[in-house]
Short mmCIF file of C-alpha atoms in Angstrom, two decimals:
data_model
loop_
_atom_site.label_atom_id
_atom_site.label_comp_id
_atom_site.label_asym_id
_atom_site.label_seq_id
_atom_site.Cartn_x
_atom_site.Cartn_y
_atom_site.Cartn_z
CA UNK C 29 15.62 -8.19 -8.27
CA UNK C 30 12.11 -8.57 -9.19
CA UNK C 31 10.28 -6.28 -11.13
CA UNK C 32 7.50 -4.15 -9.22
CA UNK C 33 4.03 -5.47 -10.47
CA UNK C 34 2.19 -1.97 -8.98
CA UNK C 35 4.32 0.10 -11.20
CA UNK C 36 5.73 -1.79 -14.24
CA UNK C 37 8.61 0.48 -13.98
CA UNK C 38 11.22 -0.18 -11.51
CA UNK C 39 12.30 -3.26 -9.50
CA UNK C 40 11.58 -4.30 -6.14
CA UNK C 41 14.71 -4.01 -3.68
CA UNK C 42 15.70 -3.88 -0.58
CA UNK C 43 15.02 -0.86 1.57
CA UNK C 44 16.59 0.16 4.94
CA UNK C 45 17.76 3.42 6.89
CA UNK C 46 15.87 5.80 8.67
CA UNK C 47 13.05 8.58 7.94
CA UNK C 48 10.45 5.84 6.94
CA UNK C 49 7.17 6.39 8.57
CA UNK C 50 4.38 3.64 8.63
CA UNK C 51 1.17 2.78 10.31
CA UNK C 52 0.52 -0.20 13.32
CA UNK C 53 -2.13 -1.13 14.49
CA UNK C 54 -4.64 2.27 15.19
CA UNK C 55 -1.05 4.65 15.08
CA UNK C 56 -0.82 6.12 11.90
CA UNK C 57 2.62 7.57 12.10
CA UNK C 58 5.97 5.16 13.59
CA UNK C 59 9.12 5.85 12.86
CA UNK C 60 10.33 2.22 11.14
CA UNK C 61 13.49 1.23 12.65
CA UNK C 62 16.51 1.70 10.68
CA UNK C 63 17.97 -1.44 10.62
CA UNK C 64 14.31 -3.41 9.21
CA UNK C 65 14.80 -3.89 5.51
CA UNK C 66 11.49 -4.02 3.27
CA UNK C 67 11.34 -4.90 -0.09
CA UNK C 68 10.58 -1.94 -1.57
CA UNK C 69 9.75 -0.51 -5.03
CA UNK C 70 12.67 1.81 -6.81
CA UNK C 71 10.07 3.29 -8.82
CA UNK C 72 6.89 3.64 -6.69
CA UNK C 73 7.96 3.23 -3.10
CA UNK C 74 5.50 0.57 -2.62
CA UNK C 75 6.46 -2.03 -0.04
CA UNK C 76 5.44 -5.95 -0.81
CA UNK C 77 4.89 -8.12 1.97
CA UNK C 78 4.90 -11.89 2.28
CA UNK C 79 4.45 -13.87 5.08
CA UNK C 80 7.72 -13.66 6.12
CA UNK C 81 8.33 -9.80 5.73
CA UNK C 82 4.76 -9.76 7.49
CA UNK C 83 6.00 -11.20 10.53
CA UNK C 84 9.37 -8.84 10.24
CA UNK C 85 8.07 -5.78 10.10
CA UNK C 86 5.56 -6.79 12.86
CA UNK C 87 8.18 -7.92 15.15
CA UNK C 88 10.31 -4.78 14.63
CA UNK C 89 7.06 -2.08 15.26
CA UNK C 90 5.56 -3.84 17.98
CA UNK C 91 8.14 -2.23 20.51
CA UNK C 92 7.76 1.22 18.84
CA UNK C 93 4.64 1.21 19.19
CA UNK C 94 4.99 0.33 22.51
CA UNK C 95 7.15 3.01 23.56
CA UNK C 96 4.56 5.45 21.39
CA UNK C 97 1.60 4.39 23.99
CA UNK C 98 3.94 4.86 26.99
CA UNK C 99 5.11 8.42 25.74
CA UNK C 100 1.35 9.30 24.98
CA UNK C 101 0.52 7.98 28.77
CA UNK C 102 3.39 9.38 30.33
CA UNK C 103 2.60 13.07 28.58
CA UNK C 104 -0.77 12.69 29.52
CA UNK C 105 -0.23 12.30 33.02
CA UNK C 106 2.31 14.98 33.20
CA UNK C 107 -0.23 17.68 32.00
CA UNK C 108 -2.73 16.23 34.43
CA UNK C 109 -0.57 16.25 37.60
CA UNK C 110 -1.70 20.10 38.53
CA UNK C 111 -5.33 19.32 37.66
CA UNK C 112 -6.63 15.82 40.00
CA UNK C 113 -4.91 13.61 41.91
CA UNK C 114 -3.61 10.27 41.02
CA UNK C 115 -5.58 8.25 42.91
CA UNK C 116 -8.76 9.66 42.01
CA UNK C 117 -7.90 9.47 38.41
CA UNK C 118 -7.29 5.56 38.97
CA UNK C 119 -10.87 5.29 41.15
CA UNK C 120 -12.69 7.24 38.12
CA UNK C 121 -11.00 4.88 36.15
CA UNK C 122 -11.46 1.85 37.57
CA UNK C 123 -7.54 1.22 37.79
CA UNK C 124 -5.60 -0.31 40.56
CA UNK C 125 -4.23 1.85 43.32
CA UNK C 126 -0.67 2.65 41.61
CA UNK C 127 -1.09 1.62 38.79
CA UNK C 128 -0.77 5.21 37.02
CA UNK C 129 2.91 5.54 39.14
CA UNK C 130 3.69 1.58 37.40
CA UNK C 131 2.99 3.84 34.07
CA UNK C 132 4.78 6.86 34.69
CA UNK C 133 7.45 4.88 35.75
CA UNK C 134 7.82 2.97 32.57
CA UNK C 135 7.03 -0.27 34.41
CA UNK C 136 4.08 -1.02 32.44
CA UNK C 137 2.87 -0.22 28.82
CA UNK C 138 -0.73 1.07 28.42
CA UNK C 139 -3.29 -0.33 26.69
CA UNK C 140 -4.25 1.71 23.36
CA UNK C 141 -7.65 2.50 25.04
CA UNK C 142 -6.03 3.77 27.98
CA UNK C 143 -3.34 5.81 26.30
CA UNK C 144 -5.85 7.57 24.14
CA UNK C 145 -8.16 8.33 27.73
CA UNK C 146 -5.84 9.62 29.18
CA UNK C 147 -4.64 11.91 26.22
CA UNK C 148 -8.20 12.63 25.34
CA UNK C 149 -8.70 13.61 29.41
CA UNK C 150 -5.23 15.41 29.01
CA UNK C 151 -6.45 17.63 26.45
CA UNK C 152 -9.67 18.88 27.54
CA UNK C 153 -9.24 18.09 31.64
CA UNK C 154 -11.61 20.82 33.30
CA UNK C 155 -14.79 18.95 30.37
CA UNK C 156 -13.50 15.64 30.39
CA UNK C 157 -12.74 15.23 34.27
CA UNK C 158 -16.81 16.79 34.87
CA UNK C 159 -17.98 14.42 32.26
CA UNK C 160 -16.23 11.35 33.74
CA UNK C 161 -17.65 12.76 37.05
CA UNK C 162 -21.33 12.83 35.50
CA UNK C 163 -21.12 9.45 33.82
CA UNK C 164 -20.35 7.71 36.59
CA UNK C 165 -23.00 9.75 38.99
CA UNK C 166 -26.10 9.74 36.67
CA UNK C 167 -24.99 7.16 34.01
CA UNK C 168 -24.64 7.89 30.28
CA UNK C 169 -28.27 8.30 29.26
CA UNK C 170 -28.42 11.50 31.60
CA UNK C 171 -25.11 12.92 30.34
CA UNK C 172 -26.68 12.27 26.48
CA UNK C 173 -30.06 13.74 27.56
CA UNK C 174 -27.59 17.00 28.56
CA UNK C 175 -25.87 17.62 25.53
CA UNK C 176 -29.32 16.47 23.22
CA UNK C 177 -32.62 18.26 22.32
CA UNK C 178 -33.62 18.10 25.76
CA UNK C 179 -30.92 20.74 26.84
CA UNK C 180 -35.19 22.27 26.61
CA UNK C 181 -35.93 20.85 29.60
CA UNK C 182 -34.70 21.98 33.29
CA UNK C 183 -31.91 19.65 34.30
CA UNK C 184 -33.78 18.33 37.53
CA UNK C 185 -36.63 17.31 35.19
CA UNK C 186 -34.09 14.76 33.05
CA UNK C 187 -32.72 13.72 36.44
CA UNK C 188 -36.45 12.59 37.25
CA UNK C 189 -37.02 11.09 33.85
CA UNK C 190 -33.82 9.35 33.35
CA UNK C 191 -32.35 8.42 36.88
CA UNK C 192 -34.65 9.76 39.40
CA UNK C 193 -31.58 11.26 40.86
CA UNK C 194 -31.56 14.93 41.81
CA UNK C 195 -28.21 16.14 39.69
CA UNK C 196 -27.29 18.36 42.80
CA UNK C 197 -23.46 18.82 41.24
CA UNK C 198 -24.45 19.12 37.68
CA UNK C 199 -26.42 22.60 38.07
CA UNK C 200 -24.45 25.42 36.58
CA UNK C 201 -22.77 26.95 39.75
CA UNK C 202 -21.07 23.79 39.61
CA UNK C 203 -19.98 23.56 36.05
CA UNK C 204 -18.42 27.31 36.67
CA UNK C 205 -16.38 25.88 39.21
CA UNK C 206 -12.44 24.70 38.23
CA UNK C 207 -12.32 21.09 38.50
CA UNK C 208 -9.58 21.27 41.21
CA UNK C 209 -11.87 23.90 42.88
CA UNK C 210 -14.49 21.51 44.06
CA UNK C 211 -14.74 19.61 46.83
CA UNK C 212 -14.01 16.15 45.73
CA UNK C 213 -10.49 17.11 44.25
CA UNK C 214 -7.92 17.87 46.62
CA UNK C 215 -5.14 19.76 45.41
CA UNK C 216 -1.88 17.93 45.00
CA UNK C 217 0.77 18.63 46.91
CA UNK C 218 3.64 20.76 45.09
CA UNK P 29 -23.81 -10.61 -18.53
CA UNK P 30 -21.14 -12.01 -16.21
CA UNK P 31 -17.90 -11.59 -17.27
CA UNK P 32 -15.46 -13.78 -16.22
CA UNK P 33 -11.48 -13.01 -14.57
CA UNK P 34 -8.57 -13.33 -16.61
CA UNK P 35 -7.18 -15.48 -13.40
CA UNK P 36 -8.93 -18.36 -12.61
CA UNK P 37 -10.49 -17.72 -9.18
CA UNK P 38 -9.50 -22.15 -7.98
CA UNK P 39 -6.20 -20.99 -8.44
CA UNK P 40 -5.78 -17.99 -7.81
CA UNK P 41 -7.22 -19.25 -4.06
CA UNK P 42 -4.77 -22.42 -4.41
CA UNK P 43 -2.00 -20.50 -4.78
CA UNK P 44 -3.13 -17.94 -2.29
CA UNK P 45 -3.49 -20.41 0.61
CA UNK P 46 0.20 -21.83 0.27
CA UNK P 47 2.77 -20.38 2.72
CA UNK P 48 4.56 -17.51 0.73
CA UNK P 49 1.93 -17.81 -2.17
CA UNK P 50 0.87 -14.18 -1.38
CA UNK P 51 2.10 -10.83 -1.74
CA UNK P 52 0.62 -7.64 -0.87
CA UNK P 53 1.54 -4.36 -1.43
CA UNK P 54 1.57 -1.67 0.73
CA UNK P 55 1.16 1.90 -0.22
CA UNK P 56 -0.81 4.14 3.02
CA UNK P 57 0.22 4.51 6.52
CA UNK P 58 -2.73 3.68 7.42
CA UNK P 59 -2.85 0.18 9.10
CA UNK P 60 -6.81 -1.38 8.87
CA UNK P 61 -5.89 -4.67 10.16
CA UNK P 62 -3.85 -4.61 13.76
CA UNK P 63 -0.48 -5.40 12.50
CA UNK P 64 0.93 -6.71 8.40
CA UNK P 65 0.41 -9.92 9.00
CA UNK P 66 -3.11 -9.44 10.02
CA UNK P 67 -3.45 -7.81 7.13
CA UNK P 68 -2.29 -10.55 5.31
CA UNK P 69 -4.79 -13.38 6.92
CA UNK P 70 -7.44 -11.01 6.53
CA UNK P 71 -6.07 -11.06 2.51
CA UNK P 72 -6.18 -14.36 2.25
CA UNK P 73 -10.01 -14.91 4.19
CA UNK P 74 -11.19 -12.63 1.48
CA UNK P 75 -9.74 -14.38 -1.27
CA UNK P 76 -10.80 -17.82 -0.14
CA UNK P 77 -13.81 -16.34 -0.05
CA UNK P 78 -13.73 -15.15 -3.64
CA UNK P 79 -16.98 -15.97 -5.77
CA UNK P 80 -17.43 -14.99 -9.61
CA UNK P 81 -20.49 -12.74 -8.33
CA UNK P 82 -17.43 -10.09 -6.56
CA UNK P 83 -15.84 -10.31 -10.08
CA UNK P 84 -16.11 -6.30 -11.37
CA UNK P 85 -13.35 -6.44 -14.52
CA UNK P 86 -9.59 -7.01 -15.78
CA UNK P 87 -7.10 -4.39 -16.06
CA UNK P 88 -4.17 -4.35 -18.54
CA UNK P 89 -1.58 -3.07 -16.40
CA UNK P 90 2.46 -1.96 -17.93
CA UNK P 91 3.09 -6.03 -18.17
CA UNK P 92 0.58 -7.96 -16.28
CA UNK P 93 -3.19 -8.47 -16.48
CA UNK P 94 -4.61 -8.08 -13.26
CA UNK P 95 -8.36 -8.79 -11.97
CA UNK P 96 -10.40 -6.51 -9.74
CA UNK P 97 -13.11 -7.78 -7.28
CA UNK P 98 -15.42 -5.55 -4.78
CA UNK P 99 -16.56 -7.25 -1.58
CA UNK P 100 -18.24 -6.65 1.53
CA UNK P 101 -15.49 -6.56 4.29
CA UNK P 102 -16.82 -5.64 7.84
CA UNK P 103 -19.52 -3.89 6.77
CA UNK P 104 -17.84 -1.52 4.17
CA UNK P 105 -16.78 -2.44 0.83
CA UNK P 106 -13.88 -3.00 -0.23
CA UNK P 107 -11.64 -2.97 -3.22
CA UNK P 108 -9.05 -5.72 -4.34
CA UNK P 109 -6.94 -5.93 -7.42
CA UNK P 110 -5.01 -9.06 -7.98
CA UNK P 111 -2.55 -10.93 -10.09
CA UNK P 112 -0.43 -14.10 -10.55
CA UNK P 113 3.24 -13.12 -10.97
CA UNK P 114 5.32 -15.90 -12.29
CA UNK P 115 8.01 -14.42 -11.90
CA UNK P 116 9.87 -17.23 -10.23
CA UNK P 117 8.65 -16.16 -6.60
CA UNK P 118 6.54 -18.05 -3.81
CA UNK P 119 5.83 -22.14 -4.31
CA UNK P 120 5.74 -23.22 -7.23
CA UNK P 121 7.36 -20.46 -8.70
CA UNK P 122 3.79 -18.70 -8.32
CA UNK P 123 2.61 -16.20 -6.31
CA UNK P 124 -0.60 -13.82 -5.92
CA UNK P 125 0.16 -10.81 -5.68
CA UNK P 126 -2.56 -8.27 -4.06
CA UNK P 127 -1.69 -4.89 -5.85
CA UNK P 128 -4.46 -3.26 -4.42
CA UNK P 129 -6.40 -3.96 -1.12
CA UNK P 130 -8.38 -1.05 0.43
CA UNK P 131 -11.33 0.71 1.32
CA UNK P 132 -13.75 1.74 -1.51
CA UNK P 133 -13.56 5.22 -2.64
CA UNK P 134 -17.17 4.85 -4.45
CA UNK P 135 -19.28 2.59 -5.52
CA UNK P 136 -17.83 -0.37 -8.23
CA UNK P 137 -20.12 -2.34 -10.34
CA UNK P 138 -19.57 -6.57 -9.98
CA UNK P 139 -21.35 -9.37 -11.47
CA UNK P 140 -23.27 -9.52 -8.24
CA UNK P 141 -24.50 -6.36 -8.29
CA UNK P 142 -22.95 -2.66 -7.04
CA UNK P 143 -20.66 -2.87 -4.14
CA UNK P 144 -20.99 0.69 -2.20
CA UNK P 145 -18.33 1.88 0.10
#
């Protein structure tokens, strides 16, 4: 047993068993698997890593956090299935037809990025799902120009300025509309 | 006046650079590097890249002696306290151990000037 060079007090030994929570990669809080021993301070509770405990403890979280991404997706979908369809999530997207099912299904783990999209879309659809709408209609300086300073000016005059496209779906009727309300969305089948 | 680190900075980087010649402890949750052993390269870059000028001061810890640097990591500074344990661990029967390698909470004063966060 070494002694802990953090603390001066205790010794560093091994540590497994469960209720240890740790960070990977941009998830802050994974449950560490049980059976993963880390070196571990008696004293402290600081963990020292080498290369080789490194590469352990990398090995073993990879697959939680895995799982994590495919829970956050999976949720995420599940709270959007009353709201838009599948397929015209994946088009706004820019997904493959299906792919979202491959997801839901387990058959494929999400990116971080997309995890967090759809979460972020998840919890906020009705403002997220118009935003993704207005982003890819007018493009991002418009949908900035909206939420800016120039909220001053009439919204057909940014259109002119920006894009030179008339925002014909961005005028307020429209925002007071449910997203599954308007035309573009159909309703999902129950 | 430059003051100079109780651990000589050639081998504190030779002993760095050998396979199990570093140790780094970990205390947040929060990972800054994609993954521990990431976190561990990106340890070692920095300390290859050690110069006197990152050099801020010593401090005596319980048994050890340890040196702290501040350096420019991307584009925030951060803070790095460091040792050599002989305590019969890594080649050699050396190691460099990284008790401290995070984010600066303020400002620290090197030889190369003040590091901000």
């Amino acid at each position: 047993m070494k002694r802990c060079v953090a603390c001066g007090e205790g010794r560093v030994v091994p540590v497994g068993g469960e209720g240890r929570r740790t960070g990977y990669k941009n998830l802050t809080d994974l449950e560490v698997p049980a059976d993963l021993v880390i070196p571990t301070c008696n004293h402290c509770g600081v963990e020292w890593m080498d290369d080789e405990v490194a590469q352990r403890m990398d090995t073993a979280l990879e697959p939680v956090y895995r799982k994590r991404l495919s829970q956050m997706a999976a949720q995420a979908l599940e709270a959007l299935a009353g709201v838009v369809r599948q397929g015209e999530l994946e088009r706004k997207l820019g997904l493959a037809q299906g792919y979202l099912t491959k997801l839901k299904r387990g058959n494929r783990v999400p990116s971080a990025e997309l995890a967090l999209h759809l979460a972020a879309i998840a919890l906020n659809p009705e403002s997220r799902l118009q935003e993704m709408d207005d982003l890819l209609e007018f493009g991002f300086t418009f949908v900035l120009g909206q939420r800016s300073s120039l909220q001053g000016l009439a919204i057909e005059d940014l259109a002119c300025t920006q894009t030179g496209i008339g925002p014909s779906q961005a005028s307020p009727q429209w925002d007071s509309i449910p997203y599954k309300e308007r035309s573009h969305a159909v309703p999902v089948a129950a | 006046m430059t003051v100079m680190p109780h651990w000589p900075l050639e081998e504190v980087k030779r002993i760095a650079s050998k396979p199990g010649g570093l140790c780094v402890a970990v205390r947040d949750t929060k990972d800054h590097f994609g993954g521990r052993s990431e976190a561990l390269k990106a340890a070692r870059r920095v300390i290859d890249k050690l110069t006197p000028g990152d050099f801020a001061h010593s401090r005596q810890l319980t048994w050890d002696k340890a040196d702290v640097y501040g350096v420019r990591l991307r584009d925030s500074g951060w803070y790095l306290k460091l040792c050599i344990d002989s305590d019969d661990a890594g080649p050699d029967g050396k190691q460099v151990v990284v008790i401290s390698f995070h984010p600066l909470d303020r400002g620290i004063r090197t030889n190369g000037g003040k590091v901000e966060p």
